[in-house]
């Protein structure tokens, strides 16, 4: 009886691991996107938190940029516009095209849409950047200063990749929601994209 229970537990664990590995592949985002997410999950499982964070962020940005390019020109995209990077402006345009931008909100960021629409009314200096954009800009440009651990005081401040563990887990959750909703958008609204 114990052997049978142990076998069932092993099979269940293997099935769960397989589902986690294949989740992003099954969302219909395309190989040029799902590998960012897949590699991010592998890095997260290996406790490589910085590569996990940056790969999740790059996956989000790539999926947004590619989908927006395909919305504008429903063909196989050979090159992305270098001026259309992850920004409040790009997120606002994507929201207006019905992409599921709300899924990119960080926990406790209930005002993501307000931040996007405020950017039109206020001077650029005063605009509050949505958290996914701010985080991408900081991490992908090497700014990890906000993650320096000062719990023991300024004299004992330190940084290790583990300081980004919570961020990596947050980005994993956001990426799963985003990929699922974006996959639904692509399936229902952009059927012509799926052939590429």
XYZ file of C-alpha atoms in Angstrom:
196
model
C 0.000 0.000 0.000
C 2.809 2.433 0.823
C 4.509 1.655 -2.502
C 1.316 2.370 -4.413
C 0.842 5.709 -2.621
C 4.460 6.652 -3.257
C 4.139 5.784 -6.951
C 0.996 7.934 -7.231
C 2.804 10.821 -5.527
C 5.783 10.496 -7.888
C 3.492 10.408 -10.932
C 1.590 13.442 -9.635
C 4.849 15.362 -9.097
C 6.045 14.461 -12.607
C 2.748 15.563 -14.138
C 2.905 18.882 -12.249
C 6.498 19.461 -13.357
C 5.575 18.655 -16.961
C 2.632 21.088 -16.847
C 4.892 23.842 -15.477
C 7.487 23.197 -18.184
C 4.945 23.253 -20.995
C 2.639 26.018 -19.750
C 4.206 28.830 -21.791
C 4.559 26.621 -24.888
C 0.807 25.995 -24.883
C -0.215 29.666 -24.873
C 0.335 30.218 -28.615
C 2.848 33.027 -28.219
C 5.375 31.649 -30.696
C 8.895 30.314 -30.267
C 10.391 33.799 -30.425
C 8.554 34.480 -27.149
C 7.862 31.320 -25.164
C 11.547 30.467 -24.757
C 12.093 33.608 -22.658
C 9.436 32.395 -20.234
C 10.556 28.776 -20.309
C 14.160 29.720 -19.594
C 12.982 32.075 -16.824
C 11.147 29.206 -15.129
C 14.234 26.999 -15.409
C 16.375 29.758 -13.905
C 13.859 30.264 -11.092
C 13.838 26.559 -10.265
C 17.650 26.643 -10.226
C 17.572 29.649 -7.857
C 19.150 31.899 -10.496
C 17.012 34.875 -9.565
C 18.595 37.627 -11.661
C 18.403 35.639 -14.928
C 14.855 34.593 -14.000
C 13.766 38.209 -13.467
C 15.342 39.550 -16.628
C 14.067 36.667 -18.745
C 10.492 37.100 -17.460
C 10.744 40.824 -18.230
C 12.162 40.180 -21.710
C 9.405 37.629 -22.358
C 6.741 40.151 -21.420
C 8.335 42.846 -23.555
C 8.912 40.550 -26.543
C 5.370 39.165 -26.443
C 3.921 42.670 -26.249
C 6.104 44.087 -29.033
C 5.565 41.140 -31.377
C 1.819 41.011 -30.789
C 1.483 44.761 -31.342
C 3.506 44.502 -34.566
C 1.221 41.685 -35.718
C -1.873 43.702 -34.830
C -0.564 46.463 -37.098
C 0.611 44.102 -39.857
C -0.780 40.550 -39.581
C 2.159 38.746 -41.136
C 5.303 37.042 -39.964
C 7.325 39.741 -38.251
C 10.913 39.907 -39.461
C 12.002 42.972 -37.486
C 10.650 44.994 -34.589
C 10.535 48.769 -34.463
C 13.430 49.755 -32.180
C 11.507 52.810 -30.945
C 8.612 50.735 -29.568
C 10.005 49.429 -26.293
C 8.175 48.600 -23.078
C 6.819 51.933 -21.852
C 3.663 53.553 -20.530
C 2.956 54.754 -24.059
C 3.227 51.264 -25.617
C 1.073 49.769 -22.848
C -1.580 52.441 -23.400
C -1.684 51.780 -27.155
C -1.854 48.038 -26.462
C -4.715 48.561 -24.001
C -6.580 50.548 -26.645
C -6.145 47.544 -28.982
C -7.740 45.358 -26.258
C -4.590 43.574 -25.096
C -4.908 42.398 -21.447
C -2.627 45.063 -19.951
C -4.263 44.863 -16.506
C -2.653 41.432 -16.024
C 0.754 43.144 -15.938
C -0.098 44.966 -12.707
C 2.053 44.143 -9.707
C 0.342 43.143 -6.456
C -1.199 46.257 -4.881
C -0.911 48.190 -8.155
C -4.614 48.815 -8.557
C -4.010 52.029 -10.472
C -2.124 50.661 -13.513
C -4.672 52.014 -16.005
C -4.839 55.387 -14.248
C -1.052 55.651 -14.533
C -1.254 54.920 -18.255
C -3.888 57.531 -18.959
C -2.310 60.143 -16.657
C 0.774 60.092 -18.843
C -1.167 61.930 -21.574
C -2.283 64.712 -19.245
C 0.893 65.367 -17.277
C 4.347 66.494 -18.196
C 6.735 63.596 -18.715
C 8.718 64.498 -15.593
C 5.650 64.099 -13.370
C 4.308 60.855 -14.842
C 4.306 57.813 -12.607
C 5.615 54.834 -14.549
C 3.746 51.557 -14.184
C 5.659 49.050 -12.075
C 6.391 46.528 -14.850
C 8.008 49.291 -16.915
C 9.959 50.717 -13.981
C 11.193 47.267 -12.972
C 12.206 46.403 -16.538
C 14.107 49.646 -16.957
C 15.971 49.207 -13.681
C 16.879 45.525 -13.909
C 17.621 45.342 -17.610
C 19.923 48.350 -17.258
C 21.744 46.859 -14.281
C 20.204 48.943 -11.516
C 19.662 46.590 -8.565
C 20.120 49.224 -5.867
C 16.524 48.987 -4.601
C 17.149 45.312 -3.803
C 20.195 45.923 -1.596
C 19.435 44.475 1.827
C 19.768 47.067 4.590
C 17.942 45.117 7.323
C 21.077 45.174 9.498
C 21.710 48.875 8.911
C 23.526 50.869 6.259
C 26.956 49.750 7.506
C 26.027 46.140 6.771
C 24.176 46.616 3.480
C 24.678 43.806 0.985
C 23.308 42.415 -2.237
C 23.033 38.818 -3.348
C 20.786 37.438 -6.083
C 18.534 36.037 -3.346
C 17.515 39.633 -2.664
C 15.508 39.352 -5.922
C 13.766 36.064 -5.020
C 10.453 37.724 -4.184
C 10.572 39.765 -7.396
C 11.283 36.619 -9.433
C 8.251 34.888 -7.904
C 6.075 37.957 -8.538
C 7.224 38.137 -12.159
C 6.498 34.416 -12.564
C 2.901 34.942 -11.409
C 2.463 38.014 -13.615
C 4.013 36.203 -16.591
C 1.639 33.254 -16.234
C -1.419 35.515 -16.129
C -0.114 37.653 -18.983
C 0.809 34.695 -21.209
C -2.558 33.020 -20.651
C -4.606 36.171 -21.351
C -2.397 37.211 -24.268
C -2.701 33.702 -25.710
C -6.495 34.006 -25.478
C -6.327 37.396 -27.204
C -4.162 36.008 -29.987
C -6.405 32.987 -30.462
C -9.676 34.902 -30.523
C -8.697 38.166 -32.219
C -5.682 37.450 -34.347
C -6.328 34.098 -35.959
C -4.274 35.107 -38.979
C -1.209 35.411 -36.693
C -1.349 31.770 -35.679
C -0.239 30.583 -39.102
C 3.111 32.328 -38.617
